[in-house]
Short mmCIF file of C-alpha atoms and ligand atoms in Angstrom, two decimals:
data_model
loop_
_atom_site.label_atom_id
_atom_site.label_comp_id
_atom_site.label_asym_id
_atom_site.label_seq_id
_atom_site.Cartn_x
_atom_site.Cartn_y
_atom_site.Cartn_z
CA MET T 1127 0.17 -0.39 -0.06
CA THR T 1128 1.49 3.61 -0.97
CA VAL T 1129 1.37 6.13 1.48
CA PRO T 1130 -0.42 8.77 1.19
CA VAL T 1131 1.86 12.79 0.25
CA SER T 1132 0.20 15.93 1.43
CA LEU T 1133 1.37 19.54 0.77
CA MET T 1134 2.64 20.79 4.56
CA TRP T 1135 1.92 24.99 3.36
CA PHE T 1136 4.50 26.41 6.42
CA ARG T 1137 3.21 30.80 6.81
CA ASN T 1138 2.65 32.95 9.94
CA ASP T 1139 3.30 29.30 11.54
CA LEU T 1140 6.46 28.84 11.60
CA ARG T 1141 6.47 25.83 14.00
CA VAL T 1142 6.74 22.40 14.75
CA LYS T 1143 4.66 22.65 18.33
CA ASP T 1144 1.15 22.92 18.75
CA ASN T 1145 0.51 23.53 14.25
CA PRO T 1146 -3.23 21.65 13.73
CA ALA T 1147 -2.06 21.74 10.75
CA LEU T 1148 1.40 20.00 10.28
CA ASN T 1149 -0.39 17.60 13.47
CA ALA T 1150 -2.80 16.09 10.50
CA ALA T 1151 -0.98 15.89 7.33
CA CYS T 1152 1.56 13.40 9.74
CA ASP T 1153 -1.55 11.75 10.45
CA GLU T 1154 -2.39 10.88 6.98
CA GLY T 1155 1.10 9.81 6.26
CA LYS T 1156 4.39 11.26 4.38
CA ILE T 1157 4.70 15.16 3.89
CA ILE T 1158 7.05 18.01 2.45
CA PRO T 1159 6.82 20.97 3.75
CA VAL T 1160 7.37 23.72 2.01
CA PHE T 1161 7.66 27.74 2.85
CA ILE T 1162 7.03 30.79 -0.40
CA TYR T 1163 7.31 34.33 -0.13
CA ASP T 1164 5.22 35.30 -1.75
CA SER T 1165 6.16 37.98 -4.55
CA ALA T 1166 3.03 38.39 -5.58
CA ALA T 1167 1.61 39.90 -2.05
CA PRO T 1168 1.14 43.58 -2.19
CA ASP T 1169 4.06 46.22 -0.09
CA ASP T 1170 2.27 46.48 2.94
CA HIS T 1171 1.70 43.00 2.87
CA LYS T 1172 4.92 42.04 1.98
CA PRO T 1173 7.85 41.67 5.64
CA GLY T 1174 9.83 44.85 5.74
CA GLY T 1175 12.99 45.37 6.62
CA ALA T 1176 13.24 43.82 10.42
CA SER T 1177 11.04 41.64 9.79
CA GLN T 1178 13.14 39.97 6.73
CA TRP T 1179 16.17 40.02 9.80
CA TRP T 1180 13.94 38.18 11.59
CA LEU T 1181 11.87 35.85 9.22
CA HIS T 1182 15.52 35.19 7.91
CA GLN T 1183 16.74 33.51 10.57
CA SER T 1184 12.99 31.98 11.52
CA LEU T 1185 13.18 29.60 8.48
CA GLN T 1186 16.97 29.00 9.15
CA SER T 1187 15.05 27.64 12.89
CA LEU T 1188 12.42 25.69 11.75
CA ASN T 1189 14.46 23.90 9.00
CA GLU T 1190 16.60 22.68 11.59
CA ARG T 1191 13.49 21.53 12.84
CA LEU T 1192 12.54 19.45 9.98
CA ASN T 1193 16.27 17.85 10.17
CA GLY T 1194 17.04 19.68 7.09
CA HIS T 1195 13.81 19.40 4.95
CA LEU T 1196 11.92 22.25 4.57
CA GLN T 1197 11.72 24.34 1.27
CA ILE T 1198 11.78 27.02 -0.16
CA PHE T 1199 10.81 29.40 -3.15
CA LYS T 1200 9.89 32.84 -3.91
CA GLY T 1201 7.29 33.59 -6.31
CA ALA T 1202 3.58 34.20 -6.88
CA ALA T 1203 2.14 31.17 -3.61
CA GLN T 1204 -1.69 31.13 -6.21
CA GLU T 1205 0.88 29.75 -8.80
CA LEU T 1206 3.38 27.38 -7.14
CA ILE T 1207 0.93 26.15 -5.40
CA PRO T 1208 -1.25 24.21 -8.56
CA HIS T 1209 2.65 23.45 -10.17
CA LEU T 1210 4.28 21.68 -7.02
CA LEU T 1211 0.91 19.30 -6.50
CA GLU T 1212 1.54 19.01 -9.69
CA GLN T 1213 5.40 18.55 -10.36
CA PHE T 1214 5.86 15.59 -6.86
CA GLY T 1215 2.35 14.14 -7.55
CA VAL T 1216 0.39 15.52 -4.05
CA GLU T 1217 -3.17 15.44 -4.68
CA ARG T 1218 -3.14 17.28 -0.91
CA ILE T 1219 -2.30 19.88 0.74
CA PHE T 1220 -2.68 21.80 5.08
CA TRP T 1221 -1.50 25.00 6.00
CA ASN T 1222 -3.35 26.92 9.18
CA ARG T 1223 -5.43 30.21 8.35
CA CYS T 1224 -4.44 33.89 7.91
CA TYR T 1225 -6.60 37.08 8.68
CA GLU T 1226 -5.07 39.79 7.17
CA PRO T 1227 -6.89 40.66 4.03
CA TRP T 1228 -4.92 39.74 1.20
CA PRO T 1229 -3.69 36.25 2.45
CA ILE T 1230 -7.22 35.71 2.61
CA GLU T 1231 -8.75 36.46 -1.07
CA ARG T 1232 -5.75 34.49 -2.35
CA ASP T 1233 -6.09 31.36 0.40
CA LYS T 1234 -10.00 32.15 -1.03
CA LYS T 1235 -9.19 31.81 -4.73
CA LEU T 1236 -6.34 29.04 -3.86
CA LYS T 1237 -8.48 26.81 -2.10
CA LYS T 1238 -10.78 26.87 -4.33
CA GLN T 1239 -9.26 26.22 -7.63
CA LEU T 1240 -7.19 23.19 -5.78
CA LYS T 1241 -10.96 21.29 -5.13
CA GLU T 1242 -12.28 22.07 -8.66
CA ASN T 1243 -9.01 19.79 -9.05
CA ASP T 1244 -9.44 17.54 -7.24
CA ILE T 1245 -7.11 17.88 -4.96
CA LYS T 1246 -7.96 17.40 -0.98
CA VAL T 1247 -7.77 21.28 0.75
CA LYS T 1248 -7.41 21.72 4.90
CA SER T 1249 -6.83 24.36 6.34
CA PHE T 1250 -6.87 25.07 10.33
CA ASN T 1251 -6.55 28.25 12.77
CA ALA T 1252 -3.20 27.91 14.72
CA SER T 1253 -2.45 31.68 15.08
CA LEU T 1254 -5.57 32.90 16.97
CA LEU T 1255 -7.70 32.39 20.57
CA TRP T 1256 -11.14 32.87 19.10
CA GLU T 1257 -11.29 33.10 14.87
CA PRO T 1258 -12.87 37.03 14.24
CA GLY T 1259 -15.82 35.09 12.45
CA ASN T 1260 -17.37 33.55 15.13
CA ILE T 1261 -17.69 36.45 17.64
CA LYS T 1262 -20.88 38.60 17.35
CA ASN T 1263 -22.85 41.28 19.51
CA GLN T 1264 -26.48 40.05 20.90
CA SER T 1265 -27.62 41.71 17.02
CA GLY T 1266 -24.95 39.14 15.35
CA ASP T 1267 -22.67 42.66 14.36
CA PRO T 1268 -19.13 42.20 14.80
CA TYR T 1269 -18.38 44.16 18.34
CA LYS T 1270 -15.57 48.15 17.72
CA VAL T 1271 -14.91 48.52 21.56
CA PHE T 1272 -12.49 46.24 23.29
CA THR T 1273 -15.06 45.46 26.87
CA PRO T 1274 -17.61 44.17 25.73
CA TYR T 1275 -15.34 41.83 23.17
CA TYR T 1276 -13.43 40.85 24.64
CA LYS T 1277 -15.40 39.70 28.44
CA LYS T 1278 -18.95 39.39 26.51
CA GLY T 1279 -17.45 37.95 23.11
CA CYS T 1280 -15.17 35.84 24.14
CA LEU T 1281 -14.63 34.82 27.40
CA ASN T 1282 -18.38 33.71 27.25
CA GLN T 1283 -17.32 30.95 24.91
CA PRO T 1284 -15.66 27.77 25.40
CA GLU T 1285 -11.76 28.24 26.50
CA PRO T 1286 -9.32 28.15 23.62
CA ARG T 1287 -8.14 25.42 21.77
CA TYR T 1288 -5.49 23.28 24.68
CA PRO T 1289 -2.39 23.16 22.77
CA LYS T 1290 -1.90 19.95 20.52
CA ALA T 1291 1.45 17.62 21.69
CA PRO T 1292 3.30 17.52 18.47
CA PRO T 1293 2.98 15.01 15.81
CA ALA T 1294 4.13 11.90 17.09
CA ARG T 1295 6.46 11.21 13.26
CA ILE T 1296 7.27 13.11 10.94
CA THR T 1297 7.93 11.25 7.34
CA TYR T 1298 9.32 12.91 4.62
CA ALA T 1299 8.30 12.10 1.09
CA GLU T 1300 11.42 12.17 -0.98
CA VAL T 1301 11.12 14.71 -3.35
CA GLU T 1302 13.52 15.48 -6.11
CA ASP T 1303 13.19 18.97 -5.99
CA LYS T 1304 14.83 20.70 -3.43
CA GLY T 1305 13.04 24.22 -3.59
CA ASP T 1306 15.08 28.02 -4.13
CA GLY T 1307 16.95 27.95 -0.74
CA LEU T 1308 16.77 30.49 1.74
CA GLU T 1309 19.55 32.45 -0.08
CA SER T 1310 17.00 33.36 -3.01
CA LEU T 1311 14.80 35.30 -0.69
CA GLN T 1312 18.17 36.94 0.31
CA LEU T 1313 16.16 38.94 2.93
CA LEU T 1314 19.29 40.16 4.95
CA PRO T 1315 20.67 43.64 3.70
CA SER T 1316 24.30 43.85 2.52
CA ILE T 1317 25.08 46.52 5.23
CA ASN T 1318 24.91 44.72 8.78
CA TRP T 1319 22.80 47.97 11.16
CA TYR T 1320 21.10 44.65 11.97
CA ALA T 1321 23.77 43.77 15.03
CA GLY T 1322 21.50 45.82 18.19
CA ILE T 1323 19.14 43.77 17.08
CA GLU T 1324 20.48 40.60 16.50
CA GLU T 1325 21.92 40.71 19.86
CA GLU T 1326 18.82 41.59 21.24
CA TRP T 1327 16.50 38.51 19.95
CA ARG T 1328 16.38 34.64 19.05
CA PRO T 1329 14.05 33.77 16.05
CA GLY T 1330 12.38 30.47 16.34
CA GLU T 1331 10.71 28.58 17.87
CA GLU T 1332 13.40 27.46 20.73
CA GLY T 1333 14.32 32.40 21.20
CA ALA T 1334 9.61 31.44 21.59
CA ALA T 1335 9.31 28.53 24.23
CA ASP T 1336 13.15 30.22 25.93
CA ARG T 1337 10.75 33.98 26.73
CA LEU T 1338 7.96 32.45 27.49
CA SER T 1339 10.11 31.14 30.03
CA GLU T 1340 11.60 32.92 30.99
CA PHE T 1341 8.13 35.48 31.19
CA LEU T 1342 6.85 32.96 33.50
CA SER T 1343 9.84 32.89 36.09
CA GLU T 1344 10.18 36.46 37.12
CA PRO T 1345 8.09 39.51 35.43
CA ALA T 1346 4.92 37.71 34.76
CA ASN T 1347 4.29 38.43 38.96
CA HIS T 1348 4.28 41.69 38.47
CA TYR T 1349 3.25 42.14 34.44
CA GLN T 1350 -0.51 44.63 36.12
CA GLU T 1351 3.29 46.85 37.96
CA GLU T 1352 5.60 46.22 36.03
CA ARG T 1353 4.39 46.33 32.39
CA ASP T 1354 4.32 49.71 32.30
CA ILE T 1355 8.28 50.54 33.44
CA PRO T 1356 10.35 51.46 30.19
CA SER T 1357 13.53 50.37 31.82
CA VAL T 1358 12.55 47.44 33.29
CA GLU T 1359 12.67 43.86 31.93
CA GLY T 1360 8.67 43.88 32.70
CA THR T 1361 6.96 42.44 29.86
CA SER T 1362 6.88 39.00 27.43
CA LYS T 1363 9.07 39.98 24.53
CA LEU T 1364 7.16 37.59 23.03
CA SER T 1365 4.89 39.91 19.85
CA ALA T 1366 8.02 39.15 17.57
CA HIS T 1367 6.97 35.39 18.51
CA LEU T 1368 4.19 35.47 17.99
CA HIS T 1369 3.72 36.83 14.63
CA TRP T 1370 5.71 34.87 12.98
CA GLY T 1371 4.00 31.44 15.25
CA GLU T 1372 6.57 30.28 16.63
CA ILE T 1373 4.47 30.11 19.71
CA SER T 1374 0.63 29.95 19.02
CA PRO T 1375 -1.19 32.51 21.28
CA ASN T 1376 -2.61 28.38 23.31
CA GLN T 1377 0.60 27.67 24.81
CA ILE T 1378 0.97 30.82 26.31
CA TRP T 1379 -2.71 30.75 27.29
CA TYR T 1380 -1.63 27.20 29.23
CA ALA T 1381 1.39 27.71 30.45
CA ILE T 1382 -0.31 30.59 32.47
CA LYS T 1383 -2.99 29.69 33.03
CA GLY T 1384 -1.02 26.09 34.14
CA LYS T 1385 1.61 28.29 35.95
CA PHE T 1386 -1.01 30.79 37.90
CA GLY T 1387 -4.21 28.10 37.58
CA ASP T 1388 -7.85 30.10 37.68
CA GLN T 1389 -7.54 31.38 41.01
CA GLU T 1390 -8.18 35.80 41.68
CA ASN T 1391 -4.99 36.96 39.55
CA LYS T 1392 -4.54 40.86 38.94
CA ASP T 1393 -1.01 40.38 37.31
CA ILE T 1394 -2.28 37.55 35.44
CA GLU T 1395 -5.87 38.90 33.74
CA THR T 1396 -3.97 41.83 32.62
CA PHE T 1397 -1.58 40.37 30.81
CA LEU T 1398 -3.88 37.67 28.82
CA SER T 1399 -5.64 40.56 28.10
CA GLU T 1400 -3.27 42.01 25.99
CA LEU T 1401 -3.20 38.96 24.80
CA GLY T 1402 -7.19 39.47 24.39
CA TRP T 1403 -5.83 43.65 22.34
CA ARG T 1404 -3.70 41.40 20.21
CA GLU T 1405 -7.20 39.33 18.99
CA PHE T 1406 -9.55 42.22 19.19
CA SER T 1407 -6.20 44.11 16.56
CA TYR T 1408 -7.05 40.43 14.87
CA TYR T 1409 -10.96 41.05 14.48
CA MET T 1410 -11.13 44.50 13.49
CA LEU T 1411 -8.98 43.35 10.55
CA TYR T 1412 -10.88 40.88 9.26
CA HIS T 1413 -13.69 42.68 10.10
CA PHE T 1414 -13.17 45.87 8.38
CA PRO T 1415 -10.17 44.99 5.99
CA HIS T 1416 -9.95 49.09 4.39
CA ILE T 1417 -9.14 50.12 8.14
CA VAL T 1418 -5.21 49.71 6.65
CA ASP T 1419 -4.71 52.71 5.28
CA GLU T 1420 -8.70 54.23 5.86
CA ASN T 1421 -9.84 55.78 8.78
CA PHE T 1422 -12.04 53.34 10.69
CA LYS T 1423 -13.74 56.58 12.67
CA GLU T 1424 -14.85 58.73 8.42
CA LYS T 1425 -14.29 62.49 10.26
CA PHE T 1426 -10.56 62.09 10.43
CA ASN T 1427 -10.38 62.06 6.76
CA HIS T 1428 -11.44 65.80 6.82
CA PHE T 1429 -8.71 66.38 9.25
CA ASN T 1430 -6.27 69.36 8.01
CA TRP T 1431 -2.94 66.29 8.23
CA ARG T 1432 0.76 68.62 7.90
CA TYR T 1433 3.72 67.05 6.36
CA SER T 1434 7.04 68.24 7.46
CA LYS T 1435 10.29 66.06 6.09
CA LYS T 1436 13.09 67.61 8.60
CA GLU T 1437 10.08 66.98 11.56
CA LEU T 1438 9.39 63.37 10.71
CA ASN T 1439 12.90 62.04 9.85
CA ALA T 1440 13.41 64.08 13.63
CA TRP T 1441 11.15 62.30 15.28
CA GLN T 1442 12.69 59.30 13.17
CA GLN T 1443 16.83 59.28 13.69
CA GLY T 1444 15.07 60.29 17.98
CA LYS T 1445 16.44 63.64 17.61
CA THR T 1446 13.31 65.90 18.13
CA GLY T 1447 14.50 66.90 21.33
CA ILE T 1448 12.64 65.38 23.37
CA PRO T 1449 14.46 62.78 25.12
CA ILE T 1450 11.30 60.50 25.97
CA VAL T 1451 10.28 60.46 22.37
CA ASP T 1452 14.83 60.06 21.84
CA ALA T 1453 14.63 56.95 23.67
CA GLY T 1454 11.92 55.69 22.51
CA MET T 1455 13.62 55.82 18.30
CA ARG T 1456 16.10 54.97 19.16
CA GLN T 1457 15.31 51.74 21.19
CA LEU T 1458 13.46 51.12 18.07
CA TRP T 1459 16.06 51.72 15.39
CA GLN T 1460 18.81 49.99 17.91
CA SER T 1461 16.04 46.09 18.95
CA GLY T 1462 14.38 46.43 15.96
CA TRP T 1463 11.51 46.92 19.06
CA MET T 1464 10.29 49.73 21.59
CA HIS T 1465 8.19 49.08 24.39
CA ASN T 1466 4.11 49.67 23.78
CA ARG T 1467 4.07 52.46 26.62
CA VAL T 1468 7.33 54.93 24.40
CA ARG T 1469 5.09 53.59 21.27
CA MET T 1470 2.23 55.01 22.47
CA ILE T 1471 4.24 58.08 23.25
CA VAL T 1472 5.48 58.66 20.25
CA GLY T 1473 2.45 58.47 18.81
CA SER T 1474 0.31 60.38 20.13
CA PHE T 1475 4.18 63.08 19.93
CA LEU T 1476 3.79 62.37 15.68
CA VAL T 1477 0.10 62.08 15.61
CA LYS T 1478 -0.60 65.01 17.63
CA ASN T 1479 2.42 67.49 18.72
CA LEU T 1480 3.77 67.51 15.08
CA LEU T 1481 0.56 66.63 13.58
CA MET T 1482 1.18 64.31 10.37
CA HIS T 1483 -1.02 61.37 9.66
CA TRP T 1484 -1.12 58.67 11.50
CA SER T 1485 -0.05 56.53 8.07
CA GLN T 1486 4.31 57.79 8.79
CA GLY T 1487 4.61 56.05 12.24
CA GLU T 1488 3.04 53.63 11.08
CA GLN T 1489 5.43 53.25 7.54
CA TRP T 1490 8.42 53.90 9.62
CA PHE T 1491 7.08 50.60 12.42
CA TRP T 1492 6.76 48.62 10.30
CA ASP T 1493 9.92 49.06 8.42
CA CYS T 1494 11.73 48.78 11.67
CA LEU T 1495 10.25 46.24 13.96
CA VAL T 1496 10.80 42.53 14.55
CA ASP T 1497 7.30 42.77 15.99
CA ALA T 1498 5.56 44.39 12.62
CA ASP T 1499 2.13 42.77 12.49
CA LEU T 1500 -0.28 44.57 9.92
CA ALA T 1501 -3.33 43.39 12.87
CA SER T 1502 -1.62 45.12 15.70
CA ASN T 1503 0.41 47.73 13.27
CA THR T 1504 -2.59 49.12 12.47
CA ALA T 1505 -4.83 48.88 15.28
CA GLY T 1506 -2.53 51.09 17.76
CA TRP T 1507 -1.58 53.77 15.28
CA GLN T 1508 -5.30 54.60 14.20
CA TRP T 1509 -5.09 54.10 19.02
CA VAL T 1510 -3.26 56.59 19.21
CA ALA T 1511 -4.17 59.19 16.30
CA GLY T 1512 -8.43 57.88 18.21
CA SER T 1513 -9.14 57.28 13.85
CA GLY T 1514 -9.76 53.58 15.65
CA ALA T 1515 -12.43 51.90 16.82
CA ASP T 1516 -11.71 52.02 20.03
CA ALA T 1517 -9.29 54.44 20.62
CA SER T 1518 -7.60 57.18 22.92
CA PRO T 1519 -9.17 60.08 22.28
CA TYR T 1520 -8.11 62.07 20.00
CA PHE T 1521 -8.19 65.47 22.63
CA ARG T 1522 -5.69 63.02 25.19
CA VAL T 1523 -2.72 64.10 24.22
CA PHE T 1524 -0.28 62.70 26.14
CA ASN T 1525 3.01 65.11 26.98
CA PRO T 1526 5.81 63.64 27.00
CA VAL T 1527 7.27 65.14 30.04
CA LEU T 1528 4.59 63.41 31.99
CA GLN T 1529 4.76 60.40 31.08
CA GLY T 1530 8.62 60.32 31.02
CA GLU T 1531 8.44 61.52 35.17
CA ARG T 1532 4.98 59.52 35.28
CA PHE T 1533 7.06 56.20 33.82
CA ASP T 1534 10.35 56.71 33.94
CA LYS T 1535 10.57 58.28 37.08
CA GLU T 1536 14.62 57.89 37.76
CA GLY T 1537 15.86 58.59 33.48
CA ASP T 1538 16.43 54.94 34.09
CA TYR T 1539 15.11 54.73 30.09
CA VAL T 1540 16.39 58.10 29.42
CA ARG T 1541 19.57 58.20 29.84
CA THR T 1542 19.92 54.04 28.54
CA PHE T 1543 18.95 55.31 25.14
CA CYS T 1544 20.59 58.98 24.95
CA PRO T 1545 23.89 58.50 26.79
CA GLU T 1546 24.54 62.22 25.87
CA LEU T 1547 22.44 63.53 28.38
CA LYS T 1548 23.73 60.79 31.20
CA ASP T 1549 24.55 63.15 34.07
CA ILE T 1550 21.29 64.98 33.59
CA PRO T 1551 19.38 65.07 37.44
CA LYS T 1552 17.22 63.19 38.02
CA LYS T 1553 14.96 66.61 37.95
CA TYR T 1554 15.99 67.88 34.67
CA ILE T 1555 16.00 64.37 32.69
CA HIS T 1556 12.82 64.48 30.60
CA LYS T 1557 13.19 68.43 29.83
CA PRO T 1558 17.03 69.68 29.63
CA TRP T 1559 15.59 73.12 28.36
CA ASP T 1560 14.70 73.33 31.76
CA ALA T 1561 17.69 72.90 32.78
CA PRO T 1562 19.65 76.44 34.14
CA ASP T 1563 22.81 76.26 32.48
CA ASP T 1564 24.85 75.73 35.33
CA VAL T 1565 23.90 72.05 35.09
CA LEU T 1566 24.43 71.68 31.39
CA GLN T 1567 27.66 73.14 31.54
CA LYS T 1568 27.88 70.49 34.19
CA ALA T 1569 26.10 68.08 32.52
CA GLY T 1570 27.89 68.65 28.94
CA VAL T 1571 25.90 69.11 27.62
CA ALA T 1572 25.20 72.30 25.61
CA LEU T 1573 21.47 72.17 24.10
CA GLY T 1574 21.27 72.59 19.74
CA ASP T 1575 24.95 70.40 20.36
CA HIS T 1576 25.52 67.73 22.20
CA TYR T 1577 20.94 67.24 22.73
CA PRO T 1578 18.64 69.31 20.12
CA GLU T 1579 16.90 71.94 21.54
CA PRO T 1580 12.93 70.47 21.87
CA LEU T 1581 11.12 70.28 17.97
CA VAL T 1582 7.84 72.42 19.27
CA ASP T 1583 6.82 74.04 22.18
CA LEU T 1584 4.89 70.98 23.11
CA LYS T 1585 2.33 73.32 24.44
CA LYS T 1586 1.69 75.32 21.81
CA SER T 1587 1.25 72.01 19.76
CA ARG T 1588 0.10 70.59 21.64
CA GLN T 1589 -3.19 73.88 21.24
CA ARG T 1590 -2.29 73.25 17.63
CA ALA T 1591 -3.75 69.88 17.85
CA LEU T 1592 -6.87 70.51 19.66
CA ASP T 1593 -7.92 73.05 17.65
CA ALA T 1594 -6.97 71.07 14.14
CA PHE T 1595 -9.26 68.28 15.89
CA ASP T 1596 -11.94 71.06 16.93
CA GLU T 1597 -12.30 71.70 12.62
CA ILE T 1598 -13.76 68.13 12.28
CA LYS T 1599 -16.11 67.90 15.77
CA GLY T 1600 -18.91 68.45 14.61
CA LYS T 1601 -18.77 65.99 10.82
P1 FAD O 1744 3.14 41.98 26.77
O1 FAD O 1744 2.79 43.45 27.25
O2 FAD O 1744 4.22 41.05 26.96
O3 FAD O 1744 1.35 41.37 25.76
C1 FAD O 1744 1.43 39.86 25.35
C2 FAD O 1744 1.61 39.58 24.29
O4 FAD O 1744 0.45 40.73 23.63
C3 FAD O 1744 1.84 40.49 22.60
O5 FAD O 1744 3.45 40.11 22.47
C4 FAD O 1744 0.80 40.99 22.05
O6 FAD O 1744 0.91 40.44 20.80
C5 FAD O 1744 -0.21 41.23 23.00
N1 FAD O 1744 -0.53 42.78 23.20
C6 FAD O 1744 0.27 43.20 23.64
N2 FAD O 1744 -0.91 44.16 23.46
C7 FAD O 1744 -0.83 45.32 22.32
C8 FAD O 1744 -1.69 46.29 22.08
N3 FAD O 1744 -1.97 46.69 22.37
N4 FAD O 1744 -2.07 45.48 21.11
C9 FAD O 1744 -1.68 43.61 20.05
N5 FAD O 1744 -1.62 43.19 21.51
C10 FAD O 1744 -1.02 43.29 22.45
N6 FAD O 1744 1.64 44.53 18.59
C11 FAD O 1744 3.11 44.56 17.63
O7 FAD O 1744 2.41 42.94 17.47
N7 FAD O 1744 2.59 44.21 15.98
C12 FAD O 1744 3.26 46.54 15.36
O8 FAD O 1744 3.40 45.83 15.06
C13 FAD O 1744 2.50 46.95 16.77
N8 FAD O 1744 2.78 47.84 16.21
C14 FAD O 1744 1.85 48.80 17.48
C15 FAD O 1744 2.05 50.18 17.09
C16 FAD O 1744 1.39 51.49 17.87
C17 FAD O 1744 1.47 52.88 17.84
C18 FAD O 1744 0.92 50.57 19.51
C19 FAD O 1744 0.67 51.91 20.27
C20 FAD O 1744 1.21 49.80 19.99
C21 FAD O 1744 1.83 48.60 18.96
N9 FAD O 1744 1.97 46.92 19.41
C22 FAD O 1744 1.82 46.13 18.50
C23 FAD O 1744 1.13 46.70 20.08
C24 FAD O 1744 1.95 46.67 21.42
O9 FAD O 1744 3.29 47.65 21.43
C25 FAD O 1744 2.93 45.46 21.19
O10 FAD O 1744 2.58 44.56 21.50
C26 FAD O 1744 3.80 44.76 22.90
O11 FAD O 1744 5.00 45.85 22.65
C27 FAD O 1744 4.57 44.01 22.29
O12 FAD O 1744 5.86 43.14 23.25
P2 FAD O 1744 5.56 42.30 24.13
O13 FAD O 1744 5.59 41.52 23.52
O14 FAD O 1744 6.27 42.51 25.88
O15 FAD O 1744 4.15 42.70 24.63
#
């Protein structure tokens, strides 16, 4: 009897454990594991620079997990998949579902085409705790506000799926074509700007599991209190691992429950609700796919945004003269990641104090973040701008000095990423422009020379933002 052979198509699920499509494919017989870098993807779905670096490492790691059997291709998946099935003489294919607009469209067309050609196609949910199509409000419409979505919509559902053990055995079919190979994807840039990123991260399933263990060993116990302090390793740093599917939210959910049980615990509730925000971001993108490049709240279409290349460059390079903003932007550039509290601060500064369209920030983050994720990045920026469904109100303009004084009390975060300010005393670390001359002199800082003067006056630029918002208020 011949053993059936299946194509296992890896996408944003670069792991062996808790991978429902892989389990199902292995249950049927032998597999040919493939990854396709889809050259037909529109630009806003193609990974940015930092994500490309991550993907390179992650594919290398997955290939090792699969004993060198991963076949990597570059091309339009919609054409390549039927071609590969035919070339390998295979009549079944397994994949895990994606929830962004473009892959949904692609997969729908592909599935139809394959089924018409008598190919068995099986797809699974491997990346969300609750699939977006299953959660509706009492009227049968999608929720638009996080709390009822999460509390009434999600938490009232049966518990999320329990993670699967890895396949007991993976048997690979022998094939002649070894694919184009990882190097053909050219994901690594010719200039090594990623040394800081390389130092900080270990992409791949093992790196993800280690991050989770580290988080559970200590920071999880203080999450509620410390998750807002950027100088402390108080969060899980799992976002990039989650984006590429090196770990599933189910594995995290049940690891947390396994350690803390069902006892009332503010730290754990808060952490799980952050996973809930990730779900909500996917949910919104699924039901309202236009939000990738359009305001959810249409009145923002009339907003009078400014654009200044000079100011945008200063923001991108961490040279605005506002220490907490600069520290955040430099953390992003150096490590490919930025603390969530600081993402909100730098976002508010760009959109409100500089009055620039949120898409400018969204694009820069897309290129620089190792965790760049269409759903969460879109949701994050629309939240910051006030144009999103359940967003921070536009009139709430973060004051970066007060935010710094509250969440970076000692100025440690600023001193780490803006070392030129390291000798500025705590009192002035978040507003060096207020420091008397002798204090600046003693700290060896000449504003406008060693460190920039503030790009804008915070009070005036706040008022300018509120005035601009007044113009669209009634629309
Ligand atoms: P933890 O605090 O440990 O949280 C655990 C997990 O929950 C995270 O890994 C993430 O998957 C999820 N999560 C936490 N906060 C949020 C949130 N506010 N929205 C959605 N999911 C969340 N997150 C991304 O993964 N990719 C992005 O491209 C992205 N862009 C953002 C842009 C802006 C302007 C803002 C304000 C937020 C953005 N976020 C994004 C959300 C959040 O900042 C990151 O998920 C978080 O900082 C990742 O760090 P962590 O893994 O240590 O988070």
